[in-house]
PDB file of C-alpha atoms in Angstrom:
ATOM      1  CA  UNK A 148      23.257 -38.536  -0.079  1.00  0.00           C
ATOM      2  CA  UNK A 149      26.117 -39.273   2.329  1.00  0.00           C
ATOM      3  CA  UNK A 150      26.163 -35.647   3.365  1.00  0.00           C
ATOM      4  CA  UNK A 151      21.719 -35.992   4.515  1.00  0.00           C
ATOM      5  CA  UNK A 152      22.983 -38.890   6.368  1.00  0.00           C
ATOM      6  CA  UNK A 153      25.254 -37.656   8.261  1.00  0.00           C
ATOM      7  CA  UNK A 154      23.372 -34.819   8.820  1.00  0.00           C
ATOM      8  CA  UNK A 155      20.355 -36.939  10.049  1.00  0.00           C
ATOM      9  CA  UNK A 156      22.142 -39.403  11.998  1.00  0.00           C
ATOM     10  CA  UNK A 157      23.983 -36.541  13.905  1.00  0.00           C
ATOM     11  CA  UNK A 158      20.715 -35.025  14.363  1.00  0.00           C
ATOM     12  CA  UNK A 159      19.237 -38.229  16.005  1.00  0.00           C
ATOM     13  CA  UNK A 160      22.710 -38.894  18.095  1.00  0.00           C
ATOM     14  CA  UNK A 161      22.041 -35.000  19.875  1.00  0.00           C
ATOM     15  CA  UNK A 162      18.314 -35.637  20.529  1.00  0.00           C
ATOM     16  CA  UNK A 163      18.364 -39.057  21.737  1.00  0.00           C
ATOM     17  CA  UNK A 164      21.550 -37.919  24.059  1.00  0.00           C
ATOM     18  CA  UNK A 165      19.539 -34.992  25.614  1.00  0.00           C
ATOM     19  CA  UNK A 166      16.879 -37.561  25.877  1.00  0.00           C
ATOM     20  CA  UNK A 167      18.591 -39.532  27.876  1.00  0.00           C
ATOM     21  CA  UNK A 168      20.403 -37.196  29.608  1.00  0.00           C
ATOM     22  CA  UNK A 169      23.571 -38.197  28.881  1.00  0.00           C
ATOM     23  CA  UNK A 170      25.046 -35.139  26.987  1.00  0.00           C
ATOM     24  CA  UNK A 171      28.282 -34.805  28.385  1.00  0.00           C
ATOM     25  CA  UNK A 172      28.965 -31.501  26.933  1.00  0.00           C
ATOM     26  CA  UNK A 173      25.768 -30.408  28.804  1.00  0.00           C
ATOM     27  CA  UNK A 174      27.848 -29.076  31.991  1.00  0.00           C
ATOM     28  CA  UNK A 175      25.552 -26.874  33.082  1.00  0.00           C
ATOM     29  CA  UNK A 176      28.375 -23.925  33.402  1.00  0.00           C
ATOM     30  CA  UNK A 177      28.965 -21.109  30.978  1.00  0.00           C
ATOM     31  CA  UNK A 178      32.077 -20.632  29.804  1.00  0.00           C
ATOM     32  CA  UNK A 179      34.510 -18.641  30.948  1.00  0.00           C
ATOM     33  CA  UNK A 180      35.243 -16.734  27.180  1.00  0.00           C
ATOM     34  CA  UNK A 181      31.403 -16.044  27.677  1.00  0.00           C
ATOM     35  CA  UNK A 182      31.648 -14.861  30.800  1.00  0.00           C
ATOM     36  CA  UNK A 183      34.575 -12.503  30.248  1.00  0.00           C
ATOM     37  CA  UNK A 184      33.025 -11.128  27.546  1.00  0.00           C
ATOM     38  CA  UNK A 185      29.823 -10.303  29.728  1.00  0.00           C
ATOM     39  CA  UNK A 186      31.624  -9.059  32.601  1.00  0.00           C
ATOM     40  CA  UNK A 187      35.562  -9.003  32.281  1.00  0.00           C
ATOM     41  CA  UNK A 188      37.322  -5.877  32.417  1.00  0.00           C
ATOM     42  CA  UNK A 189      38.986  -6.940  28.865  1.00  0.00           C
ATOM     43  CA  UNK A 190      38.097  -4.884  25.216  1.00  0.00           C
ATOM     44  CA  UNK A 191      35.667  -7.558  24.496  1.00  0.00           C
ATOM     45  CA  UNK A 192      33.322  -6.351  26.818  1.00  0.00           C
ATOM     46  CA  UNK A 193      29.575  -5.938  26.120  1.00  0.00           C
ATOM     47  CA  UNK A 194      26.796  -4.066  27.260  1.00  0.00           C
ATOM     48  CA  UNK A 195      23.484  -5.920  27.877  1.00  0.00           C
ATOM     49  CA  UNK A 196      21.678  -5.669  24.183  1.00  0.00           C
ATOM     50  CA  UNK A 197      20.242  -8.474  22.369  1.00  0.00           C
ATOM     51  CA  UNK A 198      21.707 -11.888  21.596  1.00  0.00           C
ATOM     52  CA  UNK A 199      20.895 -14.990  19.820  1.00  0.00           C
ATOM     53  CA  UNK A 200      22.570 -18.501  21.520  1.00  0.00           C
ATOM     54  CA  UNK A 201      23.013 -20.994  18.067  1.00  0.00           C
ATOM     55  CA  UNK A 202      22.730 -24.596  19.486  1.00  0.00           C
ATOM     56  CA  UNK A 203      21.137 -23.645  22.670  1.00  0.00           C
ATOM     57  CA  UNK A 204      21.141 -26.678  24.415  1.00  0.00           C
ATOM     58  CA  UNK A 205      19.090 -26.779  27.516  1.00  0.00           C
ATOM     59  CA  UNK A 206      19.563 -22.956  28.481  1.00  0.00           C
ATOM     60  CA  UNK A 207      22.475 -22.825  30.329  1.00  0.00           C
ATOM     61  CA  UNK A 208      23.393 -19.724  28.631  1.00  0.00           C
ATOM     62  CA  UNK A 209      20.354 -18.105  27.717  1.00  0.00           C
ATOM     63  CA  UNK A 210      19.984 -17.834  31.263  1.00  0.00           C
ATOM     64  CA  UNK A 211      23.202 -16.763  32.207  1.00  0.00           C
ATOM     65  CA  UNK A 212      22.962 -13.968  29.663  1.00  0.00           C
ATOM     66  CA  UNK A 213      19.302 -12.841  30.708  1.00  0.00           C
ATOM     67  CA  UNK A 214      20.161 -12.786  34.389  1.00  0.00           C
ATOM     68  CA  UNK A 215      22.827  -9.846  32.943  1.00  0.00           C
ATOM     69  CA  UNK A 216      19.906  -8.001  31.523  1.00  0.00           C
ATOM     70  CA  UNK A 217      20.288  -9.505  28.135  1.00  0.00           C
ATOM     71  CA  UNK A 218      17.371 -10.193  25.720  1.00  0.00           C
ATOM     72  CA  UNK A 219      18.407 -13.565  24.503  1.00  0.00           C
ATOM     73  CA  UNK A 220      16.970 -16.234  21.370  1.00  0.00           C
ATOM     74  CA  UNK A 221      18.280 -19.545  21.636  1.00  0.00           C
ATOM     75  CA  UNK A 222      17.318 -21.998  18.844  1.00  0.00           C
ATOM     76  CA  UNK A 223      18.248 -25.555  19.140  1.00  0.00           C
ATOM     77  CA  UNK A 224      16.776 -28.586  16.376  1.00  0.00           C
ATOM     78  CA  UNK A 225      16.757 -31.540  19.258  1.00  0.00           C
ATOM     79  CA  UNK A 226      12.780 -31.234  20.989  1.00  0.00           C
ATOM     80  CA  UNK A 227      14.248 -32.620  24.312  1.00  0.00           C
ATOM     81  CA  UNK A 228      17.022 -29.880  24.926  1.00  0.00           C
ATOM     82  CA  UNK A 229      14.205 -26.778  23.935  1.00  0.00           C
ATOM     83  CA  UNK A 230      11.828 -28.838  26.756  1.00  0.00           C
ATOM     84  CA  UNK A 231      14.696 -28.765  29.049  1.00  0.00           C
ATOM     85  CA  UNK A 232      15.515 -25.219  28.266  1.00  0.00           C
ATOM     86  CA  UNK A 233      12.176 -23.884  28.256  1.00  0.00           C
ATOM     87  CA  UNK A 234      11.272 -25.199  32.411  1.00  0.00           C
ATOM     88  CA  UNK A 235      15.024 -24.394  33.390  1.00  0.00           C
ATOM     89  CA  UNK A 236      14.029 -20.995  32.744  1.00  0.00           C
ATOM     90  CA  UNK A 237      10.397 -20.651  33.571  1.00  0.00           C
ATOM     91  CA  UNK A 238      12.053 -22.466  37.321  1.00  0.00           C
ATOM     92  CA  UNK A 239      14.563 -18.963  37.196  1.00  0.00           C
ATOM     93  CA  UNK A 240      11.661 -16.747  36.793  1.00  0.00           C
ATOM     94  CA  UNK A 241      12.930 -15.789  33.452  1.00  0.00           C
ATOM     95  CA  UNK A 242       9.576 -16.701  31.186  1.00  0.00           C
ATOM     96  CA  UNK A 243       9.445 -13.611  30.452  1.00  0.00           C
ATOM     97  CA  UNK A 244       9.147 -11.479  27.321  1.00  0.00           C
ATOM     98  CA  UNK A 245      12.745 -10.827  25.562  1.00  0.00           C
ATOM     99  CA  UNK A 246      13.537 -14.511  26.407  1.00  0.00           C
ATOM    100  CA  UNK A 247      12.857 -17.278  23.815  1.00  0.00           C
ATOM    101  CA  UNK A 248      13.786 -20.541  23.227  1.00  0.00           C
ATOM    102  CA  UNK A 249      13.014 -22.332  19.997  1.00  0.00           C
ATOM    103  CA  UNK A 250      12.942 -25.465  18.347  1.00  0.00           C
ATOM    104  CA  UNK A 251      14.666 -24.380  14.619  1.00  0.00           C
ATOM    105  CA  UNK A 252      17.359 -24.847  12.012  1.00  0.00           C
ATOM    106  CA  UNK A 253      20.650 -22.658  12.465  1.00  0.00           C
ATOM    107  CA  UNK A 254      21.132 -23.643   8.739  1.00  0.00           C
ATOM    108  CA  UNK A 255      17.725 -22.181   7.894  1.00  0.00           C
ATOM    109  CA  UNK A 256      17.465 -18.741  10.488  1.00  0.00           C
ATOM    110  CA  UNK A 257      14.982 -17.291   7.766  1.00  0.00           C
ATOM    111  CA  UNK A 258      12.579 -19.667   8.112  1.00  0.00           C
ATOM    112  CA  UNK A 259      11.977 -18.756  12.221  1.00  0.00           C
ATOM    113  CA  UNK A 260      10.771 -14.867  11.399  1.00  0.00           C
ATOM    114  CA  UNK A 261      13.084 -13.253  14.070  1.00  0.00           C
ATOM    115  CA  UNK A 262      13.876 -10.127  15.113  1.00  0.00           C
ATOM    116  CA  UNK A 263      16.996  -8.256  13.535  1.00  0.00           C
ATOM    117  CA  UNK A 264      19.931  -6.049  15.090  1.00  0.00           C
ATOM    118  CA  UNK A 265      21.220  -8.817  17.394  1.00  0.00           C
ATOM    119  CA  UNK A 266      24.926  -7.586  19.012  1.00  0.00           C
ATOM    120  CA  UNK A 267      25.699 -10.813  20.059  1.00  0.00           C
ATOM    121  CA  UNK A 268      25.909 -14.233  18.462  1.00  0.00           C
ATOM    122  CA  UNK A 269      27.043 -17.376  20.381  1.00  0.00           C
ATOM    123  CA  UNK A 270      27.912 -20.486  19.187  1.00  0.00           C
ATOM    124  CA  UNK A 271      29.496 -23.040  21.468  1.00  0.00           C
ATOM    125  CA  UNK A 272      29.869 -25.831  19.263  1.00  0.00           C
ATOM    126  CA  UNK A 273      27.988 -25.649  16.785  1.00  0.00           C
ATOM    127  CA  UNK A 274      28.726 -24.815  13.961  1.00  0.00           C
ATOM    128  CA  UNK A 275      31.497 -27.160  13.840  1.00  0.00           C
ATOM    129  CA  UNK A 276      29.767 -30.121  13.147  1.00  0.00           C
ATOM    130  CA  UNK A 277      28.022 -28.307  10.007  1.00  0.00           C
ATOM    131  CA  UNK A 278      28.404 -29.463   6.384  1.00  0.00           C
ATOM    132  CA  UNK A 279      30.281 -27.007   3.932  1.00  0.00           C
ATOM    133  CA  UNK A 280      26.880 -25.858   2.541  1.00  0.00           C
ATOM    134  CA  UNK A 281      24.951 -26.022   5.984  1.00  0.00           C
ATOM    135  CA  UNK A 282      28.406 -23.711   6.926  1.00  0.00           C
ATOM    136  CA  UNK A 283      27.113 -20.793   4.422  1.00  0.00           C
ATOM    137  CA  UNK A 284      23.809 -20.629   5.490  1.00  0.00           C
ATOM    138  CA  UNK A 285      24.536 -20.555   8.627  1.00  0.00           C
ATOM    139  CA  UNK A 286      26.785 -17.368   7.633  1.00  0.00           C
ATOM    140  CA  UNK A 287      24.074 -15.849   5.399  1.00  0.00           C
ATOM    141  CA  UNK A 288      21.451 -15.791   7.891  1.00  0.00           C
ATOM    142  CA  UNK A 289      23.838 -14.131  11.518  1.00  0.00           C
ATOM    143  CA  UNK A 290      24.593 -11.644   8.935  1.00  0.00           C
ATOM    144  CA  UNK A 291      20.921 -11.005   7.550  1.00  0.00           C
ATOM    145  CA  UNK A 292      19.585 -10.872  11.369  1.00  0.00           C
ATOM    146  CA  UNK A 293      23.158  -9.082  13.319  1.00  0.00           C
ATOM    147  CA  UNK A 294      23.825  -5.052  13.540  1.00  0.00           C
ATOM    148  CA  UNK A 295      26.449  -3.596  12.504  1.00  0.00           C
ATOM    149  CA  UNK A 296      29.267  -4.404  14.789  1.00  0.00           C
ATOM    150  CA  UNK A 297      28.228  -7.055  16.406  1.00  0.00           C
ATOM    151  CA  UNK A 298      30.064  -9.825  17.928  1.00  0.00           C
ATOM    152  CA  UNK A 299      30.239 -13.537  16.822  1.00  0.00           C
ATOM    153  CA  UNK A 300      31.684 -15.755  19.809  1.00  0.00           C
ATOM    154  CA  UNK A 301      32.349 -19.199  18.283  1.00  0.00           C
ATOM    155  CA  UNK A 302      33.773 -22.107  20.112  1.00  0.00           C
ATOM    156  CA  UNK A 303      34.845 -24.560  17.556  1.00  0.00           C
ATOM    157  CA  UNK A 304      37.216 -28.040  17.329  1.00  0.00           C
ATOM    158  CA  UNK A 305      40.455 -28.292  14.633  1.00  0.00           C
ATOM    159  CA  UNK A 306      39.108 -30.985  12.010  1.00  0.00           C
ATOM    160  CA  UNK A 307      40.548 -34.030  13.362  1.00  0.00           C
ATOM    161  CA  UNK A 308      40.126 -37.985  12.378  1.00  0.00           C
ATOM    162  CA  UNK A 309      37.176 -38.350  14.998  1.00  0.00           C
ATOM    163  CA  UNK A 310      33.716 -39.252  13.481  1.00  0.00           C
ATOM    164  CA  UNK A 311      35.307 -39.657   9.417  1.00  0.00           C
ATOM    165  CA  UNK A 312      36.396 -35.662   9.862  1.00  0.00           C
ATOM    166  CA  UNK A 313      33.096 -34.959   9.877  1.00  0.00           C
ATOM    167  CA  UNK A 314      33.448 -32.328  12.705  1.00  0.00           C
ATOM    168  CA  UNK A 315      35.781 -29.366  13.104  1.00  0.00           C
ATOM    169  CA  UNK A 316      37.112 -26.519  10.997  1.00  0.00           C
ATOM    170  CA  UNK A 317      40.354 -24.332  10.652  1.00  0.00           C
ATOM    171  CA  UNK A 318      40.737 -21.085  11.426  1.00  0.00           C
ATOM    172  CA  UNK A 319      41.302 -20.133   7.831  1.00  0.00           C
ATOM    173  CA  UNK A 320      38.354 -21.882   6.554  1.00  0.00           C
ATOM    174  CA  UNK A 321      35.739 -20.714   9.158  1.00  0.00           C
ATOM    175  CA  UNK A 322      37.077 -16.924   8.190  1.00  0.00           C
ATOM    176  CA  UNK A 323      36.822 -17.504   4.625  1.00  0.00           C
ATOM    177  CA  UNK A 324      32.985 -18.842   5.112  1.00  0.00           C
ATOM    178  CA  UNK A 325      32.160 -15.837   7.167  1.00  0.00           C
ATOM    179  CA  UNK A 326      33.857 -12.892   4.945  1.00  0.00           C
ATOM    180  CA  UNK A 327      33.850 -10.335   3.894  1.00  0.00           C
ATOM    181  CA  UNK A 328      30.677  -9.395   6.268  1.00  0.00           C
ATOM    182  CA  UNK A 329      32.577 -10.586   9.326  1.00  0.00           C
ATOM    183  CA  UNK A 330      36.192 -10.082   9.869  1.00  0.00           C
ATOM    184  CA  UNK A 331      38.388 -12.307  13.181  1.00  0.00           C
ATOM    185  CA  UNK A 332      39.246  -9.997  15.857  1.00  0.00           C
ATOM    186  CA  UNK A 333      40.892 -12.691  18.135  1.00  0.00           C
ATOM    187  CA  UNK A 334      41.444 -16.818  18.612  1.00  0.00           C
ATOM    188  CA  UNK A 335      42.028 -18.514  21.445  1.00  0.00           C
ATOM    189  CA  UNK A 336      43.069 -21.922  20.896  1.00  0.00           C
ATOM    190  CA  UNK A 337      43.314 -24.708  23.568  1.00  0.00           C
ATOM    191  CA  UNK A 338      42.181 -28.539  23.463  1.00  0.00           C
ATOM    192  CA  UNK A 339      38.677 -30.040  23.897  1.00  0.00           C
ATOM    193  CA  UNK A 340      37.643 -33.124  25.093  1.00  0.00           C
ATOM    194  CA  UNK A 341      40.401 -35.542  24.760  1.00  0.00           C
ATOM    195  CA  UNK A 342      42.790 -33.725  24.026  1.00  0.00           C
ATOM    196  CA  UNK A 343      41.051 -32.206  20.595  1.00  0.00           C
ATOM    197  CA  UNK A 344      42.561 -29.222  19.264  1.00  0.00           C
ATOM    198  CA  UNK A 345      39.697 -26.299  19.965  1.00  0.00           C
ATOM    199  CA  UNK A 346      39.746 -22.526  19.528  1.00  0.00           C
ATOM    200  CA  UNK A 347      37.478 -19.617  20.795  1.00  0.00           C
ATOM    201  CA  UNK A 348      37.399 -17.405  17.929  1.00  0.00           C
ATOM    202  CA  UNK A 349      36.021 -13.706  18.257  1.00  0.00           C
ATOM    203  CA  UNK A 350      34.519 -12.037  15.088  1.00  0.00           C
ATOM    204  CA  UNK A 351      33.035  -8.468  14.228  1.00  0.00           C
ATOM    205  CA  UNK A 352      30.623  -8.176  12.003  1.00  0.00           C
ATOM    206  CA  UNK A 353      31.437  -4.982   9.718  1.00  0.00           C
ATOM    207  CA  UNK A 354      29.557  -1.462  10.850  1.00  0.00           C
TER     208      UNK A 354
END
């Protein structure tokens, strides 16, 4: 019981912040790991295929990544952010077929019907503040919908005393939930929002 309240009460903190508008992660800027591995020069560079943004937010990123010839998904559970999403990009011109943004479960992928043999997976935040069980899912259904090889981009906090531990993961523990079909190719680690202990970790899912 105290892990479905959590999970609802964290559910109706995100929507009633992107109701109001006061989501302060909501910068409106992709990141730079995101960006480098779109256009950098580095061996994580992609070519324009097919990704799916986990935790969408209002679009910030799905329309970053279709304006670099990406087909993008982005599924987010809070209503306002998929509203928000959905006009940024019609305002971009990017309503367009290939680009979808919808209102879903990350725990529960199977249950949105979507297309397999996605190359790249982002998650900027996400699945952080998952619960242990919510955590496997999550893993189950990337791997059911990714291709071989693809690449996981996951931006994630250090578990920390904030919110009863609730939120955060180590690097041990988020490899462990996403083995053996996905193996850490790199971390980046760096703080978060005051001062939290954060890494950028890059996974490949096995060919």
């Amino acid at each position: 019981m105290a892990v479905a309240r959590q999970r609802a009460f964290r559910r109706w903190f995100f929507t009633l912040m992107y109701w109001t508008r006061r989501a302060r992660w909501d910068t409106g800027i992709s990141p730079p790991e995101l960006v480098r591995t779109i256009e950098g020069n580095g061996p994580e560079r992609m070519p324009a295929g097919r990704a799916l943004d986990l935790g969408c937010g209002t679009g910030t990123n799905i329309l970053y990544l279709a304006q670099h010839g990406w087909q993008v998904t982005g599924i987010d559970f809070a209503a306002p952010a998929v509203a928000r999403a959905r006009r940024k990009l019609a305002r971009a011109g990017r309503s367009a077929s290939g680009i979808h943004v919808l209102r879903g479960d990350v725990t529960h992928l199977e249950r949105l019907r979507l297309p397999c043999a996605f190359t790249l997976l982002f998650d900027l935040g996400c699945f952080h503040g998952i619960d242990p069980a919510g955590r496997a899912r999550y893993a189950a259904g990337i791997t059911q919908l990714s291709a071989p090889g693809a690449t996981l981009l996951l931006y994630a906090f250090a578990p920390s005393a904030l919110a009863g531990g609730a939120i955060g993961i180590t690097g041990d523990a988020l490899a462990a939930t996403f083995a053996p079909a996905w193996t850490v190719e790199r971390v980046e680690t760096g703080q978060g929002p005051n001062g939290r202990a954060s890494a950028w970790y890059w996974l490949r899912r096995a060919p």
